[in-house]
PDB file of C-alpha atoms in Angstrom:
ATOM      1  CA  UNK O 612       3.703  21.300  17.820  1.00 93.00           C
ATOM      2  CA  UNK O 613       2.475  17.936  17.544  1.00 98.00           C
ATOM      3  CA  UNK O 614      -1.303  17.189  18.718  1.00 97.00           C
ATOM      4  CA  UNK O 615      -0.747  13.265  19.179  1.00 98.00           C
ATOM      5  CA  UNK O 616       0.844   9.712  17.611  1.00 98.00           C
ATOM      6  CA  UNK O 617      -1.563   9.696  14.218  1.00 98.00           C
ATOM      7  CA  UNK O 618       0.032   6.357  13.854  1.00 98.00           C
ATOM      8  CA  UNK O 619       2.663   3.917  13.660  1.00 98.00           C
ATOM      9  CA  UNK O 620       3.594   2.854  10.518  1.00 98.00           C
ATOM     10  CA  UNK O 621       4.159  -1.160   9.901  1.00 98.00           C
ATOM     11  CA  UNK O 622       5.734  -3.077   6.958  1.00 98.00           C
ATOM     12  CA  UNK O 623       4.282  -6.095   6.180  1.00 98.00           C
ATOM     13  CA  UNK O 624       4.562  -8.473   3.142  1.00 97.00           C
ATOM     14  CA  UNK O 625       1.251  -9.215   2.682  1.00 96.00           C
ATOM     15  CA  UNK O 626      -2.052  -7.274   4.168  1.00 97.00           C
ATOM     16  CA  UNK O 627      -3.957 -10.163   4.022  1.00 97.00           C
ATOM     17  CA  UNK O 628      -1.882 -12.230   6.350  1.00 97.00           C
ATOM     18  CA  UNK O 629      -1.309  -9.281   8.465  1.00 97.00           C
ATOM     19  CA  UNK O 630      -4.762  -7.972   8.962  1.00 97.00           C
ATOM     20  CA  UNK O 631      -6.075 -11.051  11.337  1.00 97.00           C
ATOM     21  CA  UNK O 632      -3.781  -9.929  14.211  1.00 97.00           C
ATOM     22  CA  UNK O 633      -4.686  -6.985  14.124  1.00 98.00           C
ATOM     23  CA  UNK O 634      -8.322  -6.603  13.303  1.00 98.00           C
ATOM     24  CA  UNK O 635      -9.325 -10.030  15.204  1.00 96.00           C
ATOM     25  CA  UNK O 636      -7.295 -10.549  18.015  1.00 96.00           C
ATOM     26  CA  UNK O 637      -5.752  -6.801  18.786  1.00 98.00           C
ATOM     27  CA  UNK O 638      -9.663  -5.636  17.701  1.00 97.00           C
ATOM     28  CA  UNK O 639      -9.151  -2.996  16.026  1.00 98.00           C
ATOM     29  CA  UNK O 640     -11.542  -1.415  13.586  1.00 98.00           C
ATOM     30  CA  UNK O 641     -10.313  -1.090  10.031  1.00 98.00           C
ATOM     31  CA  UNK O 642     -10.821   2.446   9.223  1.00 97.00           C
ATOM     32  CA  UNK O 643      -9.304   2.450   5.788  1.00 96.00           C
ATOM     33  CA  UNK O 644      -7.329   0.671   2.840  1.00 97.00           C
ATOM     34  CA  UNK O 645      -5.655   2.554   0.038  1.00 96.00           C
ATOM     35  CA  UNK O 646      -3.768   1.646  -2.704  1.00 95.00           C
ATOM     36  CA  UNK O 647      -1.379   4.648  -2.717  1.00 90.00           C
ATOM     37  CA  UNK O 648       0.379   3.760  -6.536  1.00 89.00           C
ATOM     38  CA  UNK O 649       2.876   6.750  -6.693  1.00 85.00           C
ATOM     39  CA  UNK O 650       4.511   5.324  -3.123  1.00 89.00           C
ATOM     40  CA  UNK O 651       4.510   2.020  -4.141  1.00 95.00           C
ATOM     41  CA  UNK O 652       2.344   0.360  -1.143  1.00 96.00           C
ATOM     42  CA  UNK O 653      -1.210  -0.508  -0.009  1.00 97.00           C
ATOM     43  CA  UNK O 654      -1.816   0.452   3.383  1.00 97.00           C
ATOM     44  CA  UNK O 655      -4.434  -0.119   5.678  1.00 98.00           C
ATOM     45  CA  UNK O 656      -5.185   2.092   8.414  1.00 97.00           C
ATOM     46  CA  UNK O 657      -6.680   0.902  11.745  1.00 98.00           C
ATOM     47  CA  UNK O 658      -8.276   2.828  14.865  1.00 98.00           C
ATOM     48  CA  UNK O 659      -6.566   2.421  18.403  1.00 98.00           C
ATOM     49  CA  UNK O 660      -8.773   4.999  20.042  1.00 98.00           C
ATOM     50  CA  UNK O 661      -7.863   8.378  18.133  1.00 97.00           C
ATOM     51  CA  UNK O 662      -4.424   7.117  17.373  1.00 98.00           C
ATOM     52  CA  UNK O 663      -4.234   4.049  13.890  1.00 98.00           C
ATOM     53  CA  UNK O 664      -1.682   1.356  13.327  1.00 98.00           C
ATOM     54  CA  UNK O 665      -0.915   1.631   9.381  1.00 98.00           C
ATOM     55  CA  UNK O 666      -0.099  -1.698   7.894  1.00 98.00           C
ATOM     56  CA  UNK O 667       2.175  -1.370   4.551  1.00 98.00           C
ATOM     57  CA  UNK O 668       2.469  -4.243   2.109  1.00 98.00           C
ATOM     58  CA  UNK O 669       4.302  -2.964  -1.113  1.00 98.00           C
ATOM     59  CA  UNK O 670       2.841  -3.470  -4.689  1.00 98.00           C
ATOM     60  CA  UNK O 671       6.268  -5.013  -5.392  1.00 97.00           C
ATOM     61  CA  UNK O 672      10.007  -5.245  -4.949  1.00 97.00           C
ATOM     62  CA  UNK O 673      11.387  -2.081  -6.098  1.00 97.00           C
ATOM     63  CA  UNK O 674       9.238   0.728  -3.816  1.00 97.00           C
ATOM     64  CA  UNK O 675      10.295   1.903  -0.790  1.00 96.00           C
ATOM     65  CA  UNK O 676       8.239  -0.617   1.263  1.00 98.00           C
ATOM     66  CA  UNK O 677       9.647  -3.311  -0.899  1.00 98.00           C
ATOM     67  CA  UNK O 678      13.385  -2.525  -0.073  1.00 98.00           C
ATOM     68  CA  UNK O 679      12.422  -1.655   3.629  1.00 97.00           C
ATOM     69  CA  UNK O 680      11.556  -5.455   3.636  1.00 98.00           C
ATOM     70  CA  UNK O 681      14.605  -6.638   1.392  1.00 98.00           C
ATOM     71  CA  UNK O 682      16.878  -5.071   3.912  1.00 95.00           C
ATOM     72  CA  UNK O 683      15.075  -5.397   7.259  1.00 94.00           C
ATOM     73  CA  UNK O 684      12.686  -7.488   7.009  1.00 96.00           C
ATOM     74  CA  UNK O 685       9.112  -6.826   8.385  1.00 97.00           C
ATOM     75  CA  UNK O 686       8.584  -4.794  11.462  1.00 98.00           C
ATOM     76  CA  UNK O 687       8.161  -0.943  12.585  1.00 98.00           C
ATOM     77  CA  UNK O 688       8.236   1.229   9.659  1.00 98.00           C
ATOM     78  CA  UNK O 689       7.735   5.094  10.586  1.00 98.00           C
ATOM     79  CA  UNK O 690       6.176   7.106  13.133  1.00 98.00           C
ATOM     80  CA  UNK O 691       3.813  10.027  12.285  1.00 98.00           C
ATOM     81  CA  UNK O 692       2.970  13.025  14.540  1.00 98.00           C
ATOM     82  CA  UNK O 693      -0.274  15.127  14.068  1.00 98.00           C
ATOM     83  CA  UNK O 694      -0.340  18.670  13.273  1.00 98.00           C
ATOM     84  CA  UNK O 695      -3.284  21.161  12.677  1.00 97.00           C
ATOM     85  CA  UNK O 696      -1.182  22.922   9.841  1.00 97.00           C
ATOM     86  CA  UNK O 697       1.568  21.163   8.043  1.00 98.00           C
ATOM     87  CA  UNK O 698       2.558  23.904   6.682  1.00 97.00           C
ATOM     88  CA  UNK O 699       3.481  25.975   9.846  1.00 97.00           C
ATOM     89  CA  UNK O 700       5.331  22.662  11.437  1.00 97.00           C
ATOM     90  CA  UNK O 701       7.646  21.741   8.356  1.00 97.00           C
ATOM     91  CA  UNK O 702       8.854  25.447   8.579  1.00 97.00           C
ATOM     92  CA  UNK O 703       9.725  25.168  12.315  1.00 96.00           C
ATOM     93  CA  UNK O 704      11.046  21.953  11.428  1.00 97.00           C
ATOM     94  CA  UNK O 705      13.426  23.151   8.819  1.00 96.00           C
ATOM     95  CA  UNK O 706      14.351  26.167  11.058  1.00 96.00           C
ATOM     96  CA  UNK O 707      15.079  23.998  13.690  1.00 95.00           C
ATOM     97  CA  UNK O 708      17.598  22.234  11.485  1.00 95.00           C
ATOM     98  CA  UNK O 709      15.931  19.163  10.045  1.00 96.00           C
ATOM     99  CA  UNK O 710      16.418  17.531   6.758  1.00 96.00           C
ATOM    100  CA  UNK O 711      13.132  17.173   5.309  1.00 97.00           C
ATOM    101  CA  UNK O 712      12.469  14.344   2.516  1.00 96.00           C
ATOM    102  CA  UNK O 713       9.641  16.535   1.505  1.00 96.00           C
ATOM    103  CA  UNK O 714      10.272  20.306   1.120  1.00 94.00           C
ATOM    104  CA  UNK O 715       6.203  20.755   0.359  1.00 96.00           C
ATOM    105  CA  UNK O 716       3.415  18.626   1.956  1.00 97.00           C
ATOM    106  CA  UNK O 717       1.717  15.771  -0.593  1.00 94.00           C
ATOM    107  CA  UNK O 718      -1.033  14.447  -0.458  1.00 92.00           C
ATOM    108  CA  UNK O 719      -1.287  10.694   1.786  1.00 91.00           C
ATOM    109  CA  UNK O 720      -3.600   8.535   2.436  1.00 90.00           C
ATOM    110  CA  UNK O 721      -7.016   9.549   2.988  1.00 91.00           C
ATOM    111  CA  UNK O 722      -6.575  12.878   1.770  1.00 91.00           C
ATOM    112  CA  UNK O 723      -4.432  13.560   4.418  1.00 94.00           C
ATOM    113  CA  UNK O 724      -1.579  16.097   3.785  1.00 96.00           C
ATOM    114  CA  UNK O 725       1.765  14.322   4.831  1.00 96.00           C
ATOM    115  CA  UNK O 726       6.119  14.909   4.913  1.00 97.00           C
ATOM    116  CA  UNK O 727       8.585  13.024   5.917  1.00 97.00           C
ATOM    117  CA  UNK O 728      11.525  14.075   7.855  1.00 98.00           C
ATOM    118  CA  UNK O 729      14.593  11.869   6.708  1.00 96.00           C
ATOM    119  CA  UNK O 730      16.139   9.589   9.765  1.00 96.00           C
ATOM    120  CA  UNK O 731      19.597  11.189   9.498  1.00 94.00           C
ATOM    121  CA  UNK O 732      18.518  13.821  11.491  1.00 95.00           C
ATOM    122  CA  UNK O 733      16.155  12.101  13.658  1.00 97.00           C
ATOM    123  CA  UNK O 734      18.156   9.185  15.337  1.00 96.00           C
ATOM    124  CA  UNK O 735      17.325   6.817  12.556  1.00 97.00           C
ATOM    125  CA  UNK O 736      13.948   7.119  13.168  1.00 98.00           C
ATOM    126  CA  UNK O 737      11.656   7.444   9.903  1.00 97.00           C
ATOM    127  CA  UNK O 738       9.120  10.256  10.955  1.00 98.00           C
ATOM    128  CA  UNK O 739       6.092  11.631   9.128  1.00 98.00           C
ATOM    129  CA  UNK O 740       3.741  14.671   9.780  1.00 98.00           C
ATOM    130  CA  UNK O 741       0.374  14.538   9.098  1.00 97.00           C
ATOM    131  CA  UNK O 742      -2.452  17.209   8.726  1.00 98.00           C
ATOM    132  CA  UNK O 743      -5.944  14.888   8.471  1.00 95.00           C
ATOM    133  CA  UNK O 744      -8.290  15.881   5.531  1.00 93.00           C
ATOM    134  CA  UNK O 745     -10.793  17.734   7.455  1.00 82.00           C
ATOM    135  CA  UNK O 746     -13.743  15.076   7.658  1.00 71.00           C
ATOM    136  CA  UNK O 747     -10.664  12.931   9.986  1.00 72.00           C
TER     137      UNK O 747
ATOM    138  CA  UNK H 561      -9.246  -3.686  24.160  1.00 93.00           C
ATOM    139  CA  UNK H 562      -6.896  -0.778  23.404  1.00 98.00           C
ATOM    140  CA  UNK H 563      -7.499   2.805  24.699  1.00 97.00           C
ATOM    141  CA  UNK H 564      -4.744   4.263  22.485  1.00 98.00           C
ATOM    142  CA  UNK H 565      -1.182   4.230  21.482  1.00 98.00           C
ATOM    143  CA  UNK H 566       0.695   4.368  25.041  1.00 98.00           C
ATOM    144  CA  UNK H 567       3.450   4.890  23.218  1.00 98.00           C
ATOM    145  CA  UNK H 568       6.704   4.288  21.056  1.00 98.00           C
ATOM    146  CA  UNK H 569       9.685   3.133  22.410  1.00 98.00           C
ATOM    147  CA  UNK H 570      12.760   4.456  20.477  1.00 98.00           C
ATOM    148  CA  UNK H 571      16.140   2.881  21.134  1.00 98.00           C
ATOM    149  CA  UNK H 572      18.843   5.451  21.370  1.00 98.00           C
ATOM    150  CA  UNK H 573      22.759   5.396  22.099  1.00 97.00           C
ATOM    151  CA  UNK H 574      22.610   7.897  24.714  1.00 96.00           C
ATOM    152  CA  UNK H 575      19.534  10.090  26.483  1.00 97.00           C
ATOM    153  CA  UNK H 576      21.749  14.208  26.441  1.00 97.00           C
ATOM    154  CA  UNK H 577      22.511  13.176  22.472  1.00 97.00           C
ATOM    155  CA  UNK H 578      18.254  12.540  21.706  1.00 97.00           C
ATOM    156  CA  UNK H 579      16.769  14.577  23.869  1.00 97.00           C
ATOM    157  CA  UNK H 580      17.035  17.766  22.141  1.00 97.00           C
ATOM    158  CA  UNK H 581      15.579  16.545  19.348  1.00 97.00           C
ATOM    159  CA  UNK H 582      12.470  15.326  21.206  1.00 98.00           C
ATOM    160  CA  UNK H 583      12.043  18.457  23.851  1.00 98.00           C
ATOM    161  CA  UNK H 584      13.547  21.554  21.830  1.00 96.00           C
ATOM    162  CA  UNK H 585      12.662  21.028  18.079  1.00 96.00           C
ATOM    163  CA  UNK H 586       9.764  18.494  18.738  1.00 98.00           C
ATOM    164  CA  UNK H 587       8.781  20.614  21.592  1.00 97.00           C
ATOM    165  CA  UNK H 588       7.509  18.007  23.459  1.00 98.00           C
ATOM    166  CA  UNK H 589       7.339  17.822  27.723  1.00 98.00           C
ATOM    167  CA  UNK H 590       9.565  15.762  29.186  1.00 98.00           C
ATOM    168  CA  UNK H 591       6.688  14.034  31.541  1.00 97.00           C
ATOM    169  CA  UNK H 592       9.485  11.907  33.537  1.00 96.00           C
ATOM    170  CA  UNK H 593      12.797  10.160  33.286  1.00 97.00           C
ATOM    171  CA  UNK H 594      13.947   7.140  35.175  1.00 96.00           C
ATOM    172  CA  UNK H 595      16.628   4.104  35.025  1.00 95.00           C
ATOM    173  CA  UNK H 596      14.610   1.026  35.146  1.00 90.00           C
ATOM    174  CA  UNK H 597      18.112  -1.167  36.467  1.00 89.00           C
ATOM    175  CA  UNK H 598      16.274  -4.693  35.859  1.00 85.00           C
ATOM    176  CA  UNK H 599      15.931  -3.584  32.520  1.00 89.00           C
ATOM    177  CA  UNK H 600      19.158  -1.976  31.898  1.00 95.00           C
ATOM    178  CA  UNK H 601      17.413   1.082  30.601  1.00 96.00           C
ATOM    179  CA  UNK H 602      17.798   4.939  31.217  1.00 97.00           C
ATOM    180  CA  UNK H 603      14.138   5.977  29.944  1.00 97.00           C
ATOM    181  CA  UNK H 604      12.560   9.554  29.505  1.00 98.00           C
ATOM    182  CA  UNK H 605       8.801   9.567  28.576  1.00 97.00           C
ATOM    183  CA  UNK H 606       7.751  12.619  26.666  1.00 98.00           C
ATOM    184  CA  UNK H 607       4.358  14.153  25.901  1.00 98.00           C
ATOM    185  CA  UNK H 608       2.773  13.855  22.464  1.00 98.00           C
ATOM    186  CA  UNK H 609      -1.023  14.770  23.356  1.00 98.00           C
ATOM    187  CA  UNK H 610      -1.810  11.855  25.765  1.00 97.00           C
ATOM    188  CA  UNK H 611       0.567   9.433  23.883  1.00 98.00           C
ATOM    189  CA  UNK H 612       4.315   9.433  24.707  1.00 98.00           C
ATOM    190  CA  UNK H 613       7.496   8.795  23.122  1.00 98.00           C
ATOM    191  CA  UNK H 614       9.739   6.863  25.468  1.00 98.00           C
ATOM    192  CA  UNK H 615      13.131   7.099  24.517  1.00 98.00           C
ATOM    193  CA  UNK H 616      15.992   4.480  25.971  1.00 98.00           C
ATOM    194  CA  UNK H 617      19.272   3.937  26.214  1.00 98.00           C
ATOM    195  CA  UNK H 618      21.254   1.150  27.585  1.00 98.00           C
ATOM    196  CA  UNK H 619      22.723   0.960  30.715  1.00 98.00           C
ATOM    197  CA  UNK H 620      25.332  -1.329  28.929  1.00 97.00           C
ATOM    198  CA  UNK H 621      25.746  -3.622  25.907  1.00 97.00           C
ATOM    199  CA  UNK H 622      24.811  -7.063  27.866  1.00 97.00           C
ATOM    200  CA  UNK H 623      21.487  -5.508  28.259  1.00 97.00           C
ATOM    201  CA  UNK H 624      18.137  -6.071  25.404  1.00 96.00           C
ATOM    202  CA  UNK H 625      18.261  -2.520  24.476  1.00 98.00           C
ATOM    203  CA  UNK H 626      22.412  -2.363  24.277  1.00 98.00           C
ATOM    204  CA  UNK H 627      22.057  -5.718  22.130  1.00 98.00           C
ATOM    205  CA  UNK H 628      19.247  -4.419  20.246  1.00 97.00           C
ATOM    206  CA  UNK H 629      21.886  -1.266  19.281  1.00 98.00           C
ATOM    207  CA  UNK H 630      24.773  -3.703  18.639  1.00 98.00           C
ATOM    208  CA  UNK H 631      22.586  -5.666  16.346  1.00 95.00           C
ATOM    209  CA  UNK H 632      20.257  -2.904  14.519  1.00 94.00           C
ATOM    210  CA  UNK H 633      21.363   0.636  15.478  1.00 96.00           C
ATOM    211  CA  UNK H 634      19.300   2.942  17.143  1.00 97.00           C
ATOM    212  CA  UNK H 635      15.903   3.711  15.823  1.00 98.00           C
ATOM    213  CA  UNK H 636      12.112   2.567  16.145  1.00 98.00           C
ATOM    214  CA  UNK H 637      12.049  -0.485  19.040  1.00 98.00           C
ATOM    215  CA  UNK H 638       8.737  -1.478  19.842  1.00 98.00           C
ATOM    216  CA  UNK H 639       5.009   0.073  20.579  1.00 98.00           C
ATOM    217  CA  UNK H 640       3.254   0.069  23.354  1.00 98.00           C
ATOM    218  CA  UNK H 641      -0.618   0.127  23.570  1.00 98.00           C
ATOM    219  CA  UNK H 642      -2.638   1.366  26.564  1.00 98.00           C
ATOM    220  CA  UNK H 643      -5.217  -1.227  28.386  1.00 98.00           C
ATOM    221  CA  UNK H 644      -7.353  -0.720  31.363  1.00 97.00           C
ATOM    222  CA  UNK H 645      -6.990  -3.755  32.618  1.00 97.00           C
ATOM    223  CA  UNK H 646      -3.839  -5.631  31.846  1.00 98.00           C
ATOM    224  CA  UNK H 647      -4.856  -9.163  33.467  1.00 97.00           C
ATOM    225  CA  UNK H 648      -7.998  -9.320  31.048  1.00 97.00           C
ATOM    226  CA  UNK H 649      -6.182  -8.102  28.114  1.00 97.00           C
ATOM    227  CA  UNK H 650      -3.517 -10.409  28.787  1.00 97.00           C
ATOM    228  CA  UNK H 651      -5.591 -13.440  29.317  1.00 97.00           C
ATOM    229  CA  UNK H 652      -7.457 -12.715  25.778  1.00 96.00           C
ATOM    230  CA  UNK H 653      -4.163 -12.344  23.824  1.00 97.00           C
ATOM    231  CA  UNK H 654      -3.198 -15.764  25.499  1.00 96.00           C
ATOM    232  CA  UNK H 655      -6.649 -16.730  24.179  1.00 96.00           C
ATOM    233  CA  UNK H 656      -6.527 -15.597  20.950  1.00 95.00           C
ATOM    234  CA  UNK H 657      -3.071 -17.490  20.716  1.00 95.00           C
ATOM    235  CA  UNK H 658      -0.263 -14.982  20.860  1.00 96.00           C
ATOM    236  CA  UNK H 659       2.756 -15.788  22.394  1.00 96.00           C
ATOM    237  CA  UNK H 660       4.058 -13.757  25.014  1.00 97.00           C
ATOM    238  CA  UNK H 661       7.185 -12.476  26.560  1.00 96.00           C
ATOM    239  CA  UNK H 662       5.730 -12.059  29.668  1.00 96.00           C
ATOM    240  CA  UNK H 663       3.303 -14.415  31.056  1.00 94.00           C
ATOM    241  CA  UNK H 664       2.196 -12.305  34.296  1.00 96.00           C
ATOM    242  CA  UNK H 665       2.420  -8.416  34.417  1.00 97.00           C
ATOM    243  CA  UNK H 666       5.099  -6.707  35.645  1.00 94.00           C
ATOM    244  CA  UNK H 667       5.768  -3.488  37.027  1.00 92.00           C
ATOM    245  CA  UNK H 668       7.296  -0.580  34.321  1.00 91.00           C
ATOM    246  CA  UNK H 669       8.075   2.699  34.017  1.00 90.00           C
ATOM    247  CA  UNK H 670       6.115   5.035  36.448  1.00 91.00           C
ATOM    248  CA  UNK H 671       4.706   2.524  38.173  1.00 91.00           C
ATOM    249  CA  UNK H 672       2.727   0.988  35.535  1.00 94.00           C
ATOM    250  CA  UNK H 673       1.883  -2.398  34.553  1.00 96.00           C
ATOM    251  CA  UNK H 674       3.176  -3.959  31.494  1.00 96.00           C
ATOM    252  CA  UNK H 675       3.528  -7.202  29.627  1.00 97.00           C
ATOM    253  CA  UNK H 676       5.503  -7.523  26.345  1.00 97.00           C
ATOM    254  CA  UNK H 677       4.613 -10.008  23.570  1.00 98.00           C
ATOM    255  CA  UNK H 678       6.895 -12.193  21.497  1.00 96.00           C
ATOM    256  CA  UNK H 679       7.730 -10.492  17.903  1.00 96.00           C
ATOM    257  CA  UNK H 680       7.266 -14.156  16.469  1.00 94.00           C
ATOM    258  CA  UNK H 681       3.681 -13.739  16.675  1.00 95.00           C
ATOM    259  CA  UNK H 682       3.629 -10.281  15.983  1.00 97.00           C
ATOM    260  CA  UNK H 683       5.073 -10.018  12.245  1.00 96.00           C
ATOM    261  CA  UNK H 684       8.433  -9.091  14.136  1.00 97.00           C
ATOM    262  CA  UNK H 685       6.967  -5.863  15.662  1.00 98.00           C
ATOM    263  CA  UNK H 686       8.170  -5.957  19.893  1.00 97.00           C
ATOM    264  CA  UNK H 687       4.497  -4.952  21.341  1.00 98.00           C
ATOM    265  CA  UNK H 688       3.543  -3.921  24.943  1.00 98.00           C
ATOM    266  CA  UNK H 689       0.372  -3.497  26.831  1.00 98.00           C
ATOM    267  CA  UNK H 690       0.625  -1.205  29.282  1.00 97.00           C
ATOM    268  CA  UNK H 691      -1.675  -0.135  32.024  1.00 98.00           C
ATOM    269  CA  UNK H 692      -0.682   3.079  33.430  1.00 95.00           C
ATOM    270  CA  UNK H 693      -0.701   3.811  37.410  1.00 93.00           C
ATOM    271  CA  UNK H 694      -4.058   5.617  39.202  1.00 82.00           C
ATOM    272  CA  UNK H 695      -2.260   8.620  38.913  1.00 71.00           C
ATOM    273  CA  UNK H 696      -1.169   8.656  35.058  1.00 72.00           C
TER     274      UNK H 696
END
């Protein structure tokens, strides 16, 4: 069902202190930054081969990135899975039993079309499936 | 100097409980299982494209993954990217001024070669290179 890892998701406080690690001394190109206002965050996506690391700073306290950090502190965030149609895989996904955080697809970053399964049924693991706009 | 996402290591009370989440509604190959003892791991590594998830389980509390569980509950433990050559990658992340956990490779699941670095340098994300045997 899934094609690959489209990318691990990372919360950060800041991008601009967390970019350096990753762009300079991981090398890794930055592919794409977004500020994504109705989740709350600005995210940067970077390339590891055909796979990205997504760095997440929230635009303040009370988002979902924001309490993430509150509560956790920084660190691994979400995976994400690749599909070729969203649509198909979140309906084998909620026949196979799986709470879904969203019941239809929306639109994430870079015009991607994105859900999010929620981590009770997934071994507290926050997981995301992504169809890429077609030009990614 | 990464190939791709290797993969993500998810920390998990017990392999039977996850692994039907991962193989039957995931759908994903189960590529190999093994218990790494000086790790105090049970791990399975299934196929997502030519990443992997590798899940783990302790082999008993006094062990880093049973502690990690103790401390944060199962869920999202570190990631792993792929290298081709693990002494040159090493060397530059020593370079470039990153701590690490382990100062020489050392052998991993499936005969691979691995090194972990310290989360203090790493915005509290537990990161692996990992170069994978000939035969993987």
């Amino acid at each position: 069902m899934f094609n690959r890892i489209d990318h691990v998701g990372i919360a950060v406080e800041d991008i601009e202190s967390a970019l350096p690690l990753y762009r300079d001394a991981f090398g890794m190109d930055v592919a794409h930054r977004e500020i994504v206002s109705e989740q709350g965050v600005e995210a940067v996506l970077l390339d590891v081969g055909e796979n990205h690391v997504e760095l997440l700073a929230p635009l303040g306290p009370d988002t979902p990135v924001g309490r993430f950090l509150a509560k956790k502190g920084p660190g691994l965030h979400h995976v994400a899975y690749q599909v070729s149609d969203i649509d198909t895989a979140l309906q084998a996904l909620k026949d196979a039993g799986l709470e879904l955080i969203d019941e239809q697809p929306r639109v994430g970053i870079r015009d991607s079309r994105v859900a999010f399964l929620h981590p009770k049924g997934t071994g507290s693991v926050l997981t995301e499936i992504v169809e890429p706009a077609v030009a990614h």
